Short mmCIF file of C-alpha atoms in Angstrom, two decimals:
data_model
loop_
_atom_site.label_atom_id
_atom_site.label_comp_id
_atom_site.label_asym_id
_atom_site.label_seq_id
_atom_site.Cartn_x
_atom_site.Cartn_y
_atom_site.Cartn_z
CA UNK B 71 5.71 0.01 29.44
CA UNK B 72 9.33 0.59 30.43
CA UNK B 73 8.50 1.14 34.06
CA UNK B 74 5.17 1.67 35.97
CA UNK B 75 5.58 5.45 35.98
CA UNK B 76 7.32 6.16 32.63
CA UNK B 77 6.54 9.45 31.01
CA UNK B 78 6.70 10.00 27.29
CA UNK B 79 6.60 13.69 26.38
CA UNK B 80 7.98 16.33 24.27
CA UNK B 81 7.48 14.81 20.80
CA UNK B 82 5.59 16.28 17.88
CA UNK B 83 4.68 13.95 15.04
CA UNK B 84 7.55 15.37 13.07
CA UNK B 85 10.08 14.86 15.81
CA UNK B 86 9.08 11.25 16.26
CA UNK B 87 9.20 10.43 12.55
CA UNK B 88 12.67 11.98 12.49
CA UNK B 89 13.77 9.70 15.31
CA UNK B 90 12.40 6.58 13.57
CA UNK B 91 14.04 7.59 10.34
CA UNK B 92 17.43 7.21 11.91
CA UNK B 93 16.85 3.48 12.12
CA UNK B 94 15.80 2.91 8.53
CA UNK B 95 18.21 0.42 6.84
CA UNK B 96 20.38 2.11 4.17
CA UNK B 97 23.50 1.47 2.10
CA UNK B 98 26.89 2.76 3.05
CA UNK B 99 28.22 5.65 0.98
CA UNK B 100 29.42 4.37 -2.34
CA UNK B 101 27.95 0.85 -1.60
CA UNK B 102 27.08 -1.18 -4.58
CA UNK B 103 23.36 -1.57 -5.47
CA UNK B 104 21.79 -4.90 -6.05
CA UNK B 105 21.62 -5.61 -9.77
CA UNK B 106 18.37 -7.75 -9.27
CA UNK B 107 16.33 -4.76 -8.14
CA UNK B 108 18.11 -2.02 -9.99
CA UNK B 109 18.30 -0.01 -6.79
CA UNK B 110 14.48 0.14 -6.57
CA UNK B 111 13.82 -2.38 -3.84
CA UNK B 112 11.27 -0.98 -1.40
CA UNK B 113 9.24 -2.22 1.56
CA UNK B 114 8.98 -5.80 2.78
CA UNK B 115 7.10 -8.96 2.03
CA UNK B 116 5.62 -11.30 4.64
CA UNK B 117 4.43 -14.73 3.55
CA UNK B 118 2.47 -17.37 5.57
CA UNK B 119 2.87 -20.96 4.51
CA UNK B 120 0.96 -24.16 5.62
CA UNK B 121 0.52 -27.57 4.27
CA UNK B 122 3.35 -27.12 1.64
CA UNK B 123 1.64 -23.98 0.14
CA UNK B 124 1.62 -20.25 0.52
CA UNK B 125 -1.57 -19.20 2.24
CA UNK B 126 -1.06 -15.40 2.59
CA UNK B 127 1.21 -12.83 0.92
CA UNK B 128 1.38 -9.23 2.08
CA UNK B 129 3.67 -6.33 0.94
CA UNK B 130 4.19 -3.44 3.39
CA UNK B 131 3.71 -0.85 0.57
CA UNK B 132 1.34 -2.59 -1.88
CA UNK B 133 -0.82 -4.39 0.62
CA UNK B 134 -2.13 -7.95 0.09
CA UNK B 135 -0.63 -9.71 -2.98
CA UNK B 136 -2.30 -12.30 -5.11
CA UNK B 137 -0.86 -15.81 -4.84
CA UNK B 138 -0.30 -17.43 -8.19
CA UNK B 139 -1.29 -20.99 -8.80
CA UNK B 140 1.14 -23.66 -9.94
CA UNK B 141 4.91 -23.82 -9.12
CA UNK B 142 4.96 -20.19 -8.05
CA UNK B 143 2.62 -21.07 -5.22
CA UNK B 144 5.05 -23.43 -3.62
CA UNK B 145 7.01 -22.16 -0.55
CA UNK B 146 10.19 -20.33 -1.44
CA UNK B 147 12.97 -18.84 0.69
CA UNK B 148 12.70 -15.35 2.02
CA UNK B 149 15.63 -14.18 -0.22
CA UNK B 150 13.78 -15.49 -3.34
CA UNK B 151 10.55 -13.88 -2.13
CA UNK B 152 12.24 -10.45 -1.80
CA UNK B 153 13.79 -10.71 -5.26
CA UNK B 154 10.47 -11.74 -6.84
CA UNK B 155 8.64 -8.75 -5.40
CA UNK B 156 11.52 -6.26 -5.52
CA UNK B 157 11.48 -5.89 -1.70
CA UNK B 158 14.32 -4.81 0.57
CA UNK B 159 13.39 -7.47 3.19
CA UNK B 160 11.18 -10.49 3.43
CA UNK B 161 9.92 -13.00 6.05
CA UNK B 162 8.37 -16.52 5.44
CA UNK B 163 6.49 -17.68 8.47
CA UNK B 164 5.02 -21.19 9.07
CA UNK B 165 1.33 -21.00 10.16
CA UNK B 166 1.13 -21.46 13.94
CA UNK B 167 4.71 -20.45 14.73
CA UNK B 168 3.75 -17.07 16.21
CA UNK B 169 1.09 -18.71 18.39
CA UNK B 170 3.71 -21.17 19.52
CA UNK B 171 5.99 -18.35 20.50
CA UNK B 172 3.30 -16.68 22.55
CA UNK B 173 2.24 -19.91 24.23
CA UNK B 174 5.78 -20.75 25.30
CA UNK B 175 6.40 -17.22 26.37
CA UNK B 176 3.27 -17.44 28.70
CA UNK B 177 4.59 -20.75 30.12
CA UNK B 178 8.10 -19.51 30.82
CA UNK B 179 7.68 -15.91 31.92
CA UNK B 180 7.71 -15.42 35.68
CA UNK B 181 6.11 -12.88 37.94
CA UNK B 182 8.49 -10.11 38.56
CA UNK B 183 10.39 -10.36 35.18
CA UNK B 184 11.06 -6.84 34.06
CA UNK B 185 10.99 -5.60 30.47
CA UNK B 186 14.58 -6.66 29.85
CA UNK B 187 14.00 -10.29 30.89
CA UNK B 188 10.72 -10.52 28.99
CA UNK B 189 12.21 -9.00 25.81
CA UNK B 190 15.15 -11.38 25.80
CA UNK B 191 12.92 -14.38 26.45
CA UNK B 192 10.84 -13.39 23.42
CA UNK B 193 13.99 -13.08 21.23
CA UNK B 194 15.17 -16.50 22.43
CA UNK B 195 11.85 -18.09 21.52
CA UNK B 196 11.76 -16.49 18.11
CA UNK B 197 15.27 -17.71 17.40
CA UNK B 198 14.27 -21.24 18.33
CA UNK B 199 11.52 -21.06 15.78
CA UNK B 200 14.04 -19.69 13.26
CA UNK B 201 16.48 -22.48 13.89
CA UNK B 202 13.68 -25.02 13.57
CA UNK B 203 12.99 -23.72 10.03
CA UNK B 204 9.66 -22.22 10.81
CA UNK B 205 10.68 -18.63 10.39
CA UNK B 206 12.90 -17.51 7.48
CA UNK B 207 14.15 -13.96 7.42
CA UNK B 208 16.14 -12.04 4.73
CA UNK B 209 18.59 -10.31 4.86
CA UNK B 210 19.92 -12.14 7.93
CA UNK B 211 21.76 -9.17 9.38
CA UNK B 212 22.08 -10.59 12.87
CA UNK B 213 23.31 -14.09 11.84
CA UNK B 214 25.87 -15.25 14.33
CA UNK B 215 25.16 -12.45 16.84
CA UNK B 216 24.47 -14.04 20.26
CA UNK B 217 21.51 -12.92 22.40
CA UNK B 218 22.91 -11.21 25.50
CA UNK B 219 21.81 -12.33 28.98
CA UNK B 220 19.56 -9.97 31.10
CA UNK B 221 22.61 -9.48 33.29
CA UNK B 222 24.71 -8.12 30.46
CA UNK B 223 21.93 -5.81 29.36
CA UNK B 224 21.29 -4.46 32.89
CA UNK B 225 25.07 -4.07 33.45
CA UNK B 226 25.38 -2.13 30.21
CA UNK B 227 22.52 0.17 31.08
CA UNK B 228 23.98 0.69 34.59
CA UNK B 229 27.41 1.60 33.05
CA UNK B 230 25.81 4.14 30.68
CA UNK B 231 23.38 5.71 33.08
CA UNK B 232 23.27 5.29 36.82
CA UNK B 233 20.05 5.76 38.82
CA UNK B 234 18.75 9.35 38.34
CA UNK B 235 21.06 9.98 35.41
CA UNK B 236 20.00 10.93 31.90
CA UNK B 237 21.26 9.94 28.42
CA UNK B 238 20.65 12.19 25.48
CA UNK B 239 21.19 12.11 21.70
CA UNK B 240 20.87 15.46 20.01
CA UNK B 241 21.03 15.88 16.24
CA UNK B 242 21.22 19.16 14.35
CA UNK B 243 20.59 20.25 10.77
CA UNK B 244 20.85 23.61 9.13
CA UNK B 245 21.98 25.25 12.37
CA UNK B 246 18.78 24.13 14.19
CA UNK B 247 17.92 21.30 16.53
CA UNK B 248 16.65 18.55 14.23
CA UNK B 249 15.56 16.14 16.88
CA UNK B 250 16.63 14.71 20.25
CA UNK B 251 15.85 11.92 22.66
CA UNK B 252 16.62 12.00 26.35
CA UNK B 253 16.20 8.90 28.58
CA UNK B 254 16.21 9.18 32.31
CA UNK B 255 16.73 6.07 34.44
CA UNK B 256 15.47 5.21 37.93
CA UNK B 257 15.92 2.10 39.96
CA UNK B 258 13.25 0.16 37.89
CA UNK B 259 14.34 1.31 34.45
CA UNK B 260 13.62 4.17 32.12
CA UNK B 261 11.11 6.55 33.70
CA UNK B 262 11.20 9.47 31.26
CA UNK B 263 11.53 9.65 27.50
CA UNK B 264 11.82 13.39 26.65
CA UNK B 265 11.70 14.82 23.14
CA UNK B 266 12.92 18.09 21.65
CA UNK B 267 9.64 19.97 21.70
CA UNK B 268 9.92 20.48 25.48
CA UNK B 269 13.42 22.00 25.30
CA UNK B 270 13.61 24.03 22.13
CA UNK B 271 12.47 27.28 23.84
CA UNK B 272 14.63 26.59 26.88
CA UNK B 273 17.78 26.50 24.65
CA UNK B 274 17.60 30.23 24.13
CA UNK B 275 19.20 32.09 21.12
CA UNK B 276 21.30 29.73 19.07
CA UNK B 277 24.51 30.67 17.19
CA UNK B 278 23.81 28.41 14.22
CA UNK B 279 26.89 26.34 15.02
CA UNK B 280 25.87 23.01 16.52
CA UNK B 281 29.44 22.49 17.98
CA UNK B 282 28.55 25.42 20.31
CA UNK B 283 24.80 25.07 20.52
CA UNK B 284 24.95 21.53 21.86
CA UNK B 285 25.87 23.00 25.23
CA UNK B 286 22.51 24.81 25.32
CA UNK B 287 20.72 21.52 24.63
CA UNK B 288 22.65 19.77 27.43
CA UNK B 289 21.80 22.58 29.81
CA UNK B 290 18.08 22.46 28.89
CA UNK B 291 17.88 18.71 29.19
CA UNK B 292 19.55 18.75 32.68
CA UNK B 293 17.13 21.41 33.89
CA UNK B 294 14.21 19.21 33.00
CA UNK B 295 15.48 15.68 33.39
CA UNK B 296 18.49 15.77 35.72
CA UNK B 297 22.34 15.27 35.37
CA UNK B 298 23.66 13.85 32.21
CA UNK B 299 25.67 10.67 32.20
CA UNK B 300 25.99 10.44 28.38
CA UNK B 301 25.51 13.01 25.63
CA UNK B 302 25.93 12.41 21.89
CA UNK B 303 25.66 15.31 19.58
CA UNK B 304 26.13 15.60 15.80
CA UNK B 305 24.58 16.56 12.51
CA UNK B 306 21.85 14.13 11.44
CA UNK B 307 23.57 13.35 8.08
CA UNK B 308 26.78 12.45 9.93
CA UNK B 309 25.04 9.88 12.06
CA UNK B 310 23.24 8.43 9.03
CA UNK B 311 26.62 7.80 7.36
CA UNK B 312 28.36 6.38 10.53
CA UNK B 313 25.54 3.92 11.18
CA UNK B 314 26.39 1.93 8.04
CA UNK B 315 30.10 2.81 7.61
CA UNK B 316 32.10 -0.48 7.68
CA UNK B 317 35.56 1.04 7.81
CA UNK B 318 37.60 0.47 10.96
CA UNK B 319 37.77 3.45 13.23
CA UNK B 320 34.92 5.38 11.55
CA UNK B 321 33.29 6.46 14.80
CA UNK B 322 36.63 7.18 16.56
CA UNK B 323 37.69 9.34 13.67
CA UNK B 324 34.38 11.25 13.80
CA UNK B 325 34.81 11.78 17.60
CA UNK B 326 38.46 12.82 17.11
CA UNK B 327 37.64 15.55 14.50
CA UNK B 328 34.46 16.59 16.42
CA UNK B 329 32.04 15.48 13.76
CA UNK B 330 30.58 13.73 16.75
CA UNK B 331 30.76 15.21 20.20
CA UNK B 332 30.45 12.99 23.25
CA UNK B 333 29.97 15.09 26.37
CA UNK B 334 29.96 13.56 28.92
CA UNK B 335 31.17 10.07 27.82
CA UNK B 336 31.15 7.08 30.29
CA UNK B 337 33.94 4.64 30.20
CA UNK B 338 31.77 1.91 29.00
CA UNK B 339 31.43 3.83 25.69
CA UNK B 340 34.99 5.11 25.59
CA UNK B 341 36.31 1.60 25.64
CA UNK B 342 34.76 0.30 22.45
CA UNK B 343 35.53 3.57 20.72
CA UNK B 344 39.13 3.27 21.81
CA UNK B 345 39.36 -0.26 20.46
CA UNK B 346 37.80 0.92 17.26
CA UNK B 347 40.51 3.55 16.94
CA UNK B 348 43.09 0.79 17.49
CA UNK B 349 41.59 -1.21 14.56
CA UNK B 350 41.93 1.87 12.40
CA UNK B 351 45.59 2.33 13.22
CA UNK B 352 46.31 -1.32 12.52
CA UNK B 353 44.51 -1.22 9.20
CA UNK B 354 46.74 1.70 8.27
CA UNK B 355 49.90 -0.20 9.32
CA UNK B 356 48.83 -3.16 7.25
CA UNK B 357 48.25 -0.99 4.24
CA UNK B 358 51.68 0.60 4.61
CA UNK B 359 53.37 -2.70 5.00
CA UNK B 360 51.81 -3.95 1.76
CA UNK B 361 52.97 -0.75 -0.13
CA UNK B 362 56.57 -0.91 1.05
CA UNK B 363 56.89 -4.65 0.84
CA UNK B 364 55.24 -5.72 -2.43
CA UNK B 365 57.63 -8.56 -2.90
CA UNK B 366 57.03 -10.04 0.51
CA UNK B 367 60.42 -9.31 2.04
CA UNK B 368 58.88 -8.51 5.44
CA UNK B 369 58.88 -11.68 7.47
CA UNK B 370 55.73 -13.78 7.82
CA UNK B 371 55.79 -13.37 11.54
CA UNK B 372 55.28 -9.59 11.21
CA UNK B 373 52.41 -9.99 8.90
CA UNK B 374 50.86 -12.54 11.30
CA UNK B 375 51.13 -10.20 14.18
CA UNK B 376 49.37 -7.47 12.17
CA UNK B 377 46.57 -9.81 11.18
CA UNK B 378 45.99 -11.05 14.73
CA UNK B 379 46.08 -7.53 16.13
CA UNK B 380 43.43 -6.35 13.69
CA UNK B 381 40.81 -8.69 15.28
CA UNK B 382 38.18 -7.88 17.81
CA UNK B 383 39.48 -10.40 20.30
CA UNK B 384 39.78 -7.75 23.01
CA UNK B 385 36.27 -6.58 22.54
CA UNK B 386 34.87 -10.13 22.33
CA UNK B 387 36.44 -10.81 25.71
CA UNK B 388 34.43 -7.99 27.27
CA UNK B 389 31.11 -8.25 25.38
CA UNK B 390 29.36 -11.01 23.45
CA UNK B 391 29.33 -8.67 20.40
CA UNK B 392 30.91 -5.44 19.17
CA UNK B 393 28.18 -2.74 19.74
CA UNK B 394 29.23 -0.61 16.81
CA UNK B 395 29.38 -3.50 14.42
CA UNK B 396 25.96 -4.68 15.70
CA UNK B 397 24.50 -1.23 14.83
CA UNK B 398 25.92 -1.49 11.39
CA UNK B 399 24.59 -4.92 10.72
CA UNK B 400 21.10 -3.85 11.87
CA UNK B 401 20.98 -0.79 9.66
CA UNK B 402 23.03 -1.69 6.61
CA UNK B 403 21.37 -2.68 3.41
CA UNK B 404 24.31 -4.76 2.15
CA UNK B 405 23.23 -7.98 0.46
#
């Protein structure tokens, strides 16, 4: 429950499946496939161990798996488990660790803690079990990413959407609205999650060009949910590619050439996009320097300046992580 009076409406089963499909891990375009699975890795494997042995083995696609006797029954790492069962992810959990997380959560949560505080507390407790070696996950996409404080999360939400304002993501395909999600915020959190089924008829006659039709979606959302503070519009395939694109400036380039339209865009989102564009420019400068100076005539000091400037030091000073890089780590299927 995001708030006591949250409303969830406007989603057909197809619309909701499409939203979830955007967060399915995938490889970047042209990314190398893992030779161990021949590109056929699917689903995930969860293993429960206790007393030095595997006690339960479940595959998300195949269901419960038989545990072999002998050396193969001994606990193995999550990475080895994924390779053995041709899975794209794996988790090895010590028996009792989930119960320990729940017990400590009950002891530490306080009356009045909102969803943000409770969610962060659960993440912290799960990480403690992971660091203690009782939970092993592969791939470790979020290794080294700090857990933000509740204040950072609340401040980020406030900067993206003030009280009474709405955020919307609208994706198009084949000249039609493919799916959309609108979130309206009140003083206690998100109080409305609105899907596309409620606004398709309100959009009126579409031109078949999403770069013009997004305005009709914006208008329909504002009529039902209130003033927009953030709008992100694109074709579904464009977003799928950008989610896992590791190249500097990928999002900024997409915005610049209108493959992604942000309207309106709050400063909190414009800042990381601007820094991403800076990284792209510096990467290009570094490439030019290497081509015109193959013999290393350019002074070491110039090269050092380029290398330092290409880092995310400015972003790290503002946030505990780079938001676009965090999204890529979550959804990339790189090994």
